Coordinates of C-alpha atoms in Angstrom, one line a residue:
M1 CA -9.0 -49.0 33.1
G2 CA -7.1 -49.7 29.8
S3 CA -10.4 -49.6 27.9
C4 CA -11.2 -46.2 29.5
K5 CA -7.8 -44.8 28.4
W6 CA -8.3 -46.1 24.9
W7 CA -11.7 -44.4 24.6
T8 CA -10.2 -41.1 26.0
W9 CA -7.5 -41.1 23.4
R10 CA -10.0 -42.0 20.7
C11 CA -12.2 -39.1 21.6
L12 CA -9.2 -36.7 21.7
L13 CA -8.1 -37.9 18.3
M14 CA -11.6 -37.5 16.8
A15 CA -11.8 -34.0 18.3
V16 CA -8.5 -33.0 16.7
L17 CA -9.6 -34.5 13.3
V18 CA -12.8 -32.5 13.5
V19 CA -10.9 -29.2 14.2
V20 CA -8.4 -29.9 11.4
A21 CA -11.2 -30.7 9.0
F22 CA -13.2 -27.6 9.9
T23 CA -10.1 -25.4 9.6
L24 CA -9.2 -26.9 6.2
S25 CA -12.8 -26.6 5.0
K26 CA -12.9 -22.9 6.1
A27 CA -9.6 -22.1 4.3
H28 CA -10.8 -23.9 1.2
E29 CA -14.1 -22.0 1.3
E30 CA -12.1 -18.6 1.6
E31 CA -9.9 -19.6 -1.3
D32 CA -12.9 -20.4 -3.5
T33 CA -14.9 -17.2 -2.7
L34 CA -15.3 -15.0 -5.8
I35 CA -13.4 -11.8 -5.1
T36 CA -15.2 -8.6 -6.3
R37 CA -13.9 -6.0 -3.8
I38 CA -10.3 -5.5 -2.5
A39 CA -9.2 -2.7 -0.3
F40 CA -5.6 -1.8 0.6
G41 CA -3.6 0.8 2.5
S42 CA -0.4 1.8 4.2
C43 CA 1.2 4.3 6.6
A44 CA -1.0 3.9 9.7
N45 CA 0.3 5.6 12.8
Q46 CA -1.2 3.6 15.6
S47 CA -1.4 6.7 17.9
A48 CA -3.2 8.9 15.4
P49 CA -7.0 9.0 14.7
Q50 CA -8.0 6.6 12.0
P51 CA -11.5 7.6 10.7
V52 CA -10.7 6.0 7.3
W53 CA -11.7 2.6 8.7
N54 CA -15.3 3.7 8.6
S55 CA -15.2 4.1 4.8
I56 CA -13.3 0.9 4.3
N57 CA -15.9 -1.0 6.2
K58 CA -18.7 0.7 4.2
F59 CA -16.8 -0.4 1.0
D60 CA -17.1 -3.9 2.5
P61 CA -14.0 -5.6 1.0
Q62 CA -13.6 -9.3 1.0
L63 CA -9.9 -8.8 1.1
F64 CA -7.7 -6.1 2.7
I65 CA -4.0 -5.8 1.9
W66 CA -1.5 -4.1 4.2
L67 CA 1.3 -2.5 2.1
G68 CA 3.7 -1.5 4.9
D69 CA 4.2 1.0 7.7
N70 CA 1.2 -0.9 9.3
I71 CA 2.5 0.7 12.5
Y72 CA 5.2 3.2 13.2
G73 CA 7.6 1.1 15.3
D74 CA 10.7 3.3 15.3
I75 CA 11.3 6.4 17.4
R76 CA 11.6 9.7 15.7
R77 CA 13.7 12.4 17.3
P78 CA 12.8 16.1 16.8
F79 CA 14.6 18.2 14.2
K80 CA 17.7 19.9 15.8
V81 CA 20.3 21.9 14.0
F82 CA 22.1 23.1 17.1
G83 CA 22.7 21.6 20.6
K84 CA 24.3 18.5 21.9
E85 CA 22.3 16.1 19.8
R86 CA 21.9 17.4 16.2
T87 CA 19.6 15.4 14.0
I88 CA 19.8 17.4 10.8
G89 CA 22.1 19.9 9.1
P90 CA 25.8 19.9 8.2
W91 CA 26.8 19.3 11.9
K92 CA 24.5 16.3 12.3
N93 CA 25.9 13.8 14.9
T94 CA 22.8 11.8 15.9
P95 CA 20.4 9.6 13.9
R96 CA 16.9 11.1 13.7
F97 CA 15.3 7.6 13.8
V98 CA 16.2 4.8 16.3
P99 CA 14.6 1.4 16.8
A100 CA 12.1 0.8 19.5
S101 CA 12.4 -2.0 22.0
V102 CA 10.5 -5.3 21.4
D103 CA 8.1 -4.5 24.3
E104 CA 7.4 -1.1 22.7
L105 CA 6.7 -2.7 19.3
K106 CA 4.3 -5.2 20.9
S107 CA 2.5 -2.4 22.6
R108 CA 2.2 -0.5 19.3
Y109 CA 0.9 -3.5 17.4
R110 CA -1.6 -4.1 20.2
I111 CA -2.9 -0.5 19.9
A112 CA -3.2 -0.9 16.1
K113 CA -4.9 -4.3 16.3
T114 CA -7.5 -3.2 18.8
N115 CA -8.6 -0.1 16.9
P116 CA -12.4 -0.3 16.8
G117 CA -12.7 0.3 13.0
Y118 CA -9.9 -2.2 12.2
S119 CA -11.3 -4.7 14.6
Q120 CA -14.6 -4.5 12.7
L121 CA -12.8 -5.1 9.4
R122 CA -11.0 -8.2 10.8
Q123 CA -14.3 -9.8 11.6
K124 CA -15.5 -9.8 8.0
A125 CA -12.5 -9.6 5.6
K126 CA -9.5 -11.7 4.9
I127 CA -6.4 -9.6 5.9
V128 CA -3.0 -10.2 4.4
G129 CA 0.0 -7.9 4.1
T130 CA 3.7 -7.1 3.9
W131 CA 5.8 -4.5 5.7
D132 CA 7.8 -1.4 5.0
D133 CA 10.6 0.4 6.9
H134 CA 8.7 1.8 10.0
D135 CA 7.2 -1.6 10.9
Y136 CA 10.3 -3.4 9.8
G137 CA 11.9 -1.4 12.6
L138 CA 13.9 1.6 11.3
N139 CA 13.4 4.3 8.8
D140 CA 14.8 3.5 5.3
A141 CA 16.5 0.4 6.7
G142 CA 17.5 -2.6 4.5
K143 CA 19.2 -5.9 5.0
E144 CA 21.7 -4.4 7.5
F145 CA 19.0 -4.0 10.2
S146 CA 19.8 -6.3 13.1
G147 CA 16.2 -6.5 14.5
K148 CA 14.6 -8.0 11.4
V149 CA 14.4 -11.6 12.6
T150 CA 12.5 -10.8 15.8
N151 CA 10.4 -8.1 14.1
Q152 CA 9.3 -10.5 11.4
Q153 CA 7.6 -12.7 14.1
L154 CA 5.9 -9.6 15.6
M155 CA 4.6 -8.5 12.2
L156 CA 3.2 -12.0 11.5
D157 CA 1.6 -12.1 14.9
F158 CA -0.2 -8.9 14.0
L159 CA -1.5 -10.6 10.8
D160 CA -2.6 -13.7 12.7
E161 CA -0.2 -15.8 10.7
P162 CA -0.4 -19.5 11.8
L163 CA 2.5 -20.6 14.0
D164 CA 3.4 -23.4 11.6
S165 CA 3.3 -21.0 8.5
L166 CA 6.3 -21.1 6.2
R167 CA 6.4 -17.3 6.4
R168 CA 7.7 -17.7 10.0
K169 CA 10.6 -19.9 8.9
Q170 CA 11.8 -18.1 5.7
A171 CA 14.0 -15.0 5.5
G172 CA 11.4 -12.3 4.8
V173 CA 7.7 -11.9 4.8
Y174 CA 7.0 -12.4 1.1
A175 CA 3.9 -14.5 0.3
S176 CA 1.3 -15.3 -2.3
Y177 CA -2.4 -16.2 -2.2
T178 CA -4.9 -17.3 -4.8
F179 CA -8.6 -16.6 -4.4
G180 CA -11.7 -17.5 -6.4
P181 CA -12.9 -20.4 -8.5
V182 CA -11.0 -21.6 -11.6
G183 CA -11.5 -19.2 -14.5
K184 CA -12.1 -16.2 -12.1
Q185 CA -9.1 -16.4 -9.9
V186 CA -7.2 -13.5 -8.3
K187 CA -3.6 -14.1 -7.4
V188 CA -2.0 -11.8 -4.8
I189 CA 1.8 -11.7 -4.6
L190 CA 3.3 -9.7 -1.7
L191 CA 6.9 -8.7 -1.9
D192 CA 9.4 -8.0 0.9
T193 CA 11.4 -4.9 -0.2
R194 CA 13.3 -4.7 3.2
Y195 CA 14.8 -7.9 4.4
H196 CA 17.3 -8.4 1.6
R197 CA 17.6 -4.8 0.2
D198 CA 21.0 -3.4 -0.4
P199 CA 21.8 0.2 0.6
L200 CA 20.0 3.0 -1.2
S201 CA 21.7 4.3 -4.4
S202 CA 23.8 1.1 -4.6
D203 CA 21.8 -0.2 -7.6
G204 CA 22.1 -3.5 -5.8
T205 CA 19.3 -5.9 -5.0
I206 CA 15.9 -5.2 -3.5
L207 CA 14.5 -8.8 -3.2
G208 CA 17.6 -11.0 -2.8
S209 CA 18.3 -14.2 -4.8
Q210 CA 16.0 -16.4 -2.8
Q211 CA 13.0 -14.1 -3.2
W212 CA 13.7 -13.6 -6.9
S213 CA 13.6 -17.4 -7.5
W214 CA 10.4 -17.6 -5.5
L215 CA 8.8 -14.7 -7.5
E216 CA 9.8 -16.4 -10.8
N217 CA 8.1 -19.6 -9.8
E218 CA 5.0 -17.6 -8.8
L219 CA 4.7 -15.7 -12.0
K220 CA 5.4 -18.8 -14.2
G221 CA 3.0 -20.9 -12.2
P222 CA -0.7 -21.6 -12.9
P223 CA -2.4 -18.7 -14.7
S224 CA -5.0 -16.5 -13.0
T225 CA -7.3 -13.9 -14.6
I226 CA -5.8 -11.1 -12.3
T227 CA -2.4 -10.9 -10.6
V228 CA -1.9 -8.2 -8.0
I229 CA 1.7 -7.6 -7.0
G230 CA 1.9 -5.7 -3.7
S231 CA 5.1 -3.7 -3.2
S232 CA 5.6 -1.5 -0.1
I233 CA 7.5 1.1 -2.3
Q234 CA 6.4 2.5 -5.7
V235 CA 7.3 0.4 -8.7
I236 CA 6.4 2.6 -11.7
S237 CA 6.8 6.1 -10.4
N238 CA 10.3 7.5 -9.8
L239 CA 9.7 11.0 -8.4
S240 CA 13.2 11.1 -6.9
A241 CA 14.4 11.7 -10.4
M242 CA 12.4 15.0 -10.3
T243 CA 12.7 16.1 -6.7
G244 CA 16.5 15.4 -6.2
P245 CA 18.7 16.9 -4.9
V246 CA 16.2 18.7 -2.7
F247 CA 14.9 15.3 -1.3
Y248 CA 14.6 11.7 -2.4
M249 CA 12.0 9.0 -1.9
E250 CA 12.4 5.3 -1.9
S251 CA 11.2 3.4 -5.0
W252 CA 12.1 0.7 -7.4
G253 CA 13.3 3.5 -9.7
R254 CA 16.3 4.0 -7.4
F255 CA 17.3 0.5 -8.3
P256 CA 17.0 0.6 -12.1
K257 CA 18.6 -2.8 -12.7
E258 CA 16.2 -4.5 -10.3
R259 CA 13.2 -2.7 -11.8
E260 CA 14.3 -3.7 -15.3
R261 CA 14.7 -7.3 -14.1
L262 CA 11.1 -7.2 -12.6
F263 CA 9.6 -6.0 -15.9
K264 CA 11.6 -8.6 -17.9
L265 CA 10.5 -11.4 -15.5
I266 CA 6.8 -10.4 -16.0
A267 CA 7.4 -10.3 -19.8
D268 CA 9.2 -13.6 -19.9
S269 CA 6.4 -15.3 -17.8
R270 CA 3.9 -14.1 -20.4
R271 CA 1.4 -13.7 -17.6
D272 CA -1.7 -11.7 -18.3
G273 CA -3.6 -9.4 -15.9
V274 CA -0.6 -8.1 -13.8
F275 CA -0.7 -4.8 -12.0
F276 CA 0.9 -3.3 -8.9
I277 CA -0.3 -1.7 -5.7
S278 CA 2.0 0.3 -3.4
G279 CA 2.3 2.7 -0.5
D280 CA 5.0 4.6 1.4
V281 CA 5.0 8.1 -0.1
H282 CA 2.1 9.7 2.0
F283 CA 0.0 10.6 -1.0
G284 CA -2.2 8.7 -3.5
E285 CA -1.8 8.4 -7.3
I286 CA -2.1 6.0 -10.2
T287 CA 0.8 5.6 -12.6
R288 CA 1.2 3.6 -15.8
Y289 CA 4.1 2.3 -17.9
D290 CA 3.5 1.2 -21.5
C291 CA 7.0 0.4 -22.5
G292 CA 8.1 -2.3 -20.1
G293 CA 8.1 -4.9 -22.9
V294 CA 5.3 -6.9 -21.2
G295 CA 2.8 -6.5 -24.1
Y296 CA 0.3 -4.4 -22.2
P297 CA 0.3 -1.4 -19.8
L298 CA 1.6 -1.9 -16.3
Y299 CA -0.4 0.1 -13.7
D300 CA 0.7 1.0 -10.1
I301 CA -2.0 2.2 -7.7
T302 CA -0.4 4.0 -4.8
A303 CA -2.5 4.4 -1.6
S304 CA -0.7 6.2 1.2
G305 CA -1.6 6.7 3.9
I306 CA -4.2 5.6 6.4
T307 CA -3.1 8.5 8.7
Q308 CA 0.1 9.9 7.2
A309 CA -0.3 12.4 4.4
V310 CA 1.9 15.2 2.9
E311 CA -0.8 17.9 3.3
K312 CA -1.1 17.3 7.0
V313 CA 2.4 18.6 7.7
V314 CA 1.3 22.2 6.7
P315 CA -1.5 24.4 8.0
S316 CA -4.8 24.1 6.0
P317 CA -4.5 27.5 4.4
L318 CA -1.1 26.6 2.9
R319 CA -2.1 23.2 1.4
F320 CA -2.7 24.7 -2.0
I321 CA 1.1 25.1 -2.1
V322 CA 1.6 21.4 -1.8
R323 CA -0.9 20.8 -4.6
F324 CA 0.8 23.4 -6.8
V325 CA 4.2 21.7 -6.3
A326 CA 2.6 18.3 -7.0
W327 CA 1.2 19.7 -10.3
L328 CA 4.5 21.5 -11.1
I329 CA 6.7 18.4 -10.8
P330 CA 6.5 16.6 -14.1
S331 CA 5.6 12.9 -14.1
T332 CA 5.6 11.0 -17.4
M333 CA 4.1 8.0 -15.6
R334 CA 1.1 9.5 -13.8
V335 CA -2.4 8.9 -15.1
I336 CA -4.0 12.2 -15.8
N337 CA -7.7 12.0 -16.6
Q338 CA -11.1 13.6 -15.7
N339 CA -11.5 11.3 -12.7
C340 CA -8.9 13.3 -10.6
R341 CA -10.1 15.6 -7.9
Y342 CA -7.1 17.9 -8.3
K343 CA -5.2 19.0 -11.4
S344 CA -2.0 17.2 -10.3
C345 CA -4.0 13.9 -10.1
T346 CA -2.3 13.3 -6.7
Y347 CA -4.1 13.3 -3.4
G348 CA -2.1 14.4 -0.3
Q349 CA -4.6 13.7 2.4
P350 CA -5.4 10.3 4.2
N351 CA -6.7 7.7 1.7
F352 CA -7.0 4.1 0.9
G353 CA -7.0 2.0 -2.3
A354 CA -10.1 0.2 -3.7
I355 CA -10.4 -2.4 -6.4
E356 CA -13.8 -3.4 -7.8
I357 CA -14.0 -6.4 -10.2
N358 CA -17.1 -6.9 -12.4
W359 CA -17.1 -10.5 -13.4
D360 CA -20.7 -10.3 -14.8
S361 CA -20.0 -8.0 -17.8
S362 CA -19.2 -9.4 -21.2
L363 CA -15.7 -8.1 -20.7
V364 CA -14.4 -8.5 -17.1
T365 CA -13.6 -4.9 -15.9
L366 CA -11.5 -3.5 -13.1
K367 CA -12.2 -0.2 -11.3
L368 CA -8.9 0.9 -9.7
Q369 CA -9.3 3.8 -7.3
V370 CA -7.8 5.8 -4.5
R371 CA -10.5 7.0 -2.1
D372 CA -10.6 9.7 0.6
T373 CA -11.6 9.2 4.2
D374 CA -15.3 9.7 3.2
G375 CA -15.0 6.9 0.7
F376 CA -15.2 9.1 -2.4
P377 CA -12.8 8.5 -5.3
V378 CA -10.0 11.1 -5.7
T379 CA -8.4 9.4 -8.7
S380 CA -9.4 6.3 -10.7
V381 CA -9.0 4.4 -13.9
N382 CA -11.3 1.7 -15.4
V383 CA -9.5 -1.2 -17.2
S384 CA -10.9 -4.2 -19.0
I385 CA -9.1 -7.5 -18.7
P386 CA -8.4 -7.7 -22.5
E387 CA -6.4 -4.4 -22.0
L388 CA -4.2 -6.3 -19.6
Q389 CA -3.5 -9.2 -22.0
I390 CA -0.5 -9.8 -24.2
S391 CA -1.4 -8.5 -27.7
N392 CA -0.3 -9.8 -31.0
V393 CA 1.7 -6.6 -31.5
N394 CA 4.8 -6.4 -29.2
S395 CA 4.9 -3.3 -27.1
V396 CA 7.7 -0.8 -27.7
S397 CA 10.6 -1.6 -25.4
S398 CA 11.5 2.1 -25.0
A399 CA 10.7 5.5 -26.3
K400 CA 12.2 6.5 -29.6
A401 CA 15.4 8.4 -29.2
G402 CA 14.8 12.1 -28.7
I403 CA 11.0 11.7 -28.5
F404 CA 9.5 11.8 -25.0
E405 CA 6.2 10.0 -24.8
R406 CA 3.8 9.9 -21.9
H407 CA 3.6 6.6 -20.0
C408 CA 6.7 5.5 -22.0
T409 CA 9.6 7.8 -21.1
L410 CA 11.1 7.1 -17.6
E411 CA 11.5 10.3 -15.5
S412 CA 15.2 9.7 -15.4
S413 CA 15.4 10.0 -19.2
L414 CA 13.9 13.5 -19.3
P415 CA 16.1 16.5 -20.2
W416 CA 18.1 17.9 -17.3
I417 CA 16.3 21.2 -17.2
V418 CA 12.9 19.4 -16.9
R419 CA 14.0 17.1 -14.2
R420 CA 15.6 19.9 -12.1
C421 CA 12.7 22.4 -12.4
F422 CA 11.5 21.7 -8.9
A423 CA 15.1 22.1 -7.5
I424 CA 15.5 25.3 -9.4
L425 CA 12.2 26.7 -8.1
F426 CA 13.0 25.5 -4.5
Y427 CA 16.5 27.0 -4.3
S428 CA 15.4 30.2 -6.2
T429 CA 12.6 30.7 -3.7
F430 CA 14.8 29.9 -0.7
S431 CA 17.5 32.3 -2.0
A432 CA 14.9 35.1 -2.6
L433 CA 13.5 34.7 0.9
F434 CA 17.0 34.7 2.4
L435 CA 18.0 37.8 0.5
S436 CA 14.7 39.5 1.4
L437 CA 15.4 38.7 5.1
M438 CA 18.9 39.9 4.9
G439 CA 17.7 43.1 3.2
I440 CA 15.1 43.7 5.9
L441 CA 17.8 43.2 8.6
V442 CA 20.2 45.6 6.8
V443 CA 17.5 48.2 6.4
G444 CA 16.5 47.7 10.1
A445 CA 20.1 48.1 11.2
L446 CA 20.6 51.3 9.1
C447 CA 17.4 52.8 10.5
F448 CA 18.6 51.9 14.0
C449 CA 22.0 53.6 13.4
Q450 CA 20.2 56.6 12.0
C451 CA 18.1 56.9 15.1
L452 CA 21.1 56.6 17.3
R453 CA 22.9 59.4 15.4
K454 CA 19.8 61.6 15.7
C455 CA 19.5 61.0 19.4
K456 CA 23.2 62.0 19.9
V457 CA 22.7 65.2 17.9
D458 CA 19.6 66.1 19.9

């Protein structure tokens, strides 16, 4: 009897060892795979059609990176200016966004995870990711959001994060991964821009002290040929400096001290091959900053979104207005080249990001793209690895006083009249329409009174 038990335990132990060895071997094999194709995306409403997965699967990425709003987990109330519950306007008394219940979040993640196109991608690609506000649990929320601890576990469940993962024990979902053989490694650093973020316009912290220390260790650690830093919000672009006070968007630019700290950390690490990918804004673009003191240009490829897009909120015949406004708003950071589908070099329809790495050429090259739902590029830039390496000549730390240089002058540094051109156009148009409407009403009233007088005379 004792001998039988001993053999049973021995067999169980051997089975466990075999499973562990297989798992470790598979993980090691994934890490050593040479990465040549990476796809990324954000802003995917689980209840909306998601045809873009067909093109992502055709691109056949080895790695897919979620950049936030992987589901829309909060509840959006309708616009109401009047009534008992007013969600907008000067008499607003009710939040427009409220958190969903845990059960509702689980249901929404289940819908997203079982999408046929996404399920197909899960079978053949490594999937990693971070979150943004809507999957964090509440629109524009930061460290004050009370549901973040529970929602962190739900988000990690969606990504199939192991139960014993350190990401499940730390405060925030930040993480890093290294893929490929030595000499051809791609490092992916994913930031959490929600869990520790101070209120908007506070110019406080985005990452929090613990995540900053972790990021410093990651950047100053073993080198890699390419380092991709994933941020749910844009790092380089600061369109709010151009669109305010009409509306504002979240970005690192609204926390200037944090962004400057990020640039300085990259510069101090002397790490080559760094660029950013981001989401959130519901359009795609590529931006570039040459004066961050890093020693080479910093690119930010924004892909947003899988379903959510600025042009979808207006009827098709009026989409040219959105494109005109995008062209009108000045951006010193946006990459403008012949590879853009539209003159603004933005793309306001559903899209995804694509990175192709050519390791076989004499100079390792990167093709950084935003693609449409059919898989065609709408904006792109080709960069060789030497272009992303620290040069012997230090880059300019800032533009010369009074001289505004493309890719070097921050939007917030532009003259007031340039930064406010959109606001001037918006309020002028609104005023003209309002005055026209009032004029029509006055003329109509006068005509009505004239008719009444004529009737009385008759």
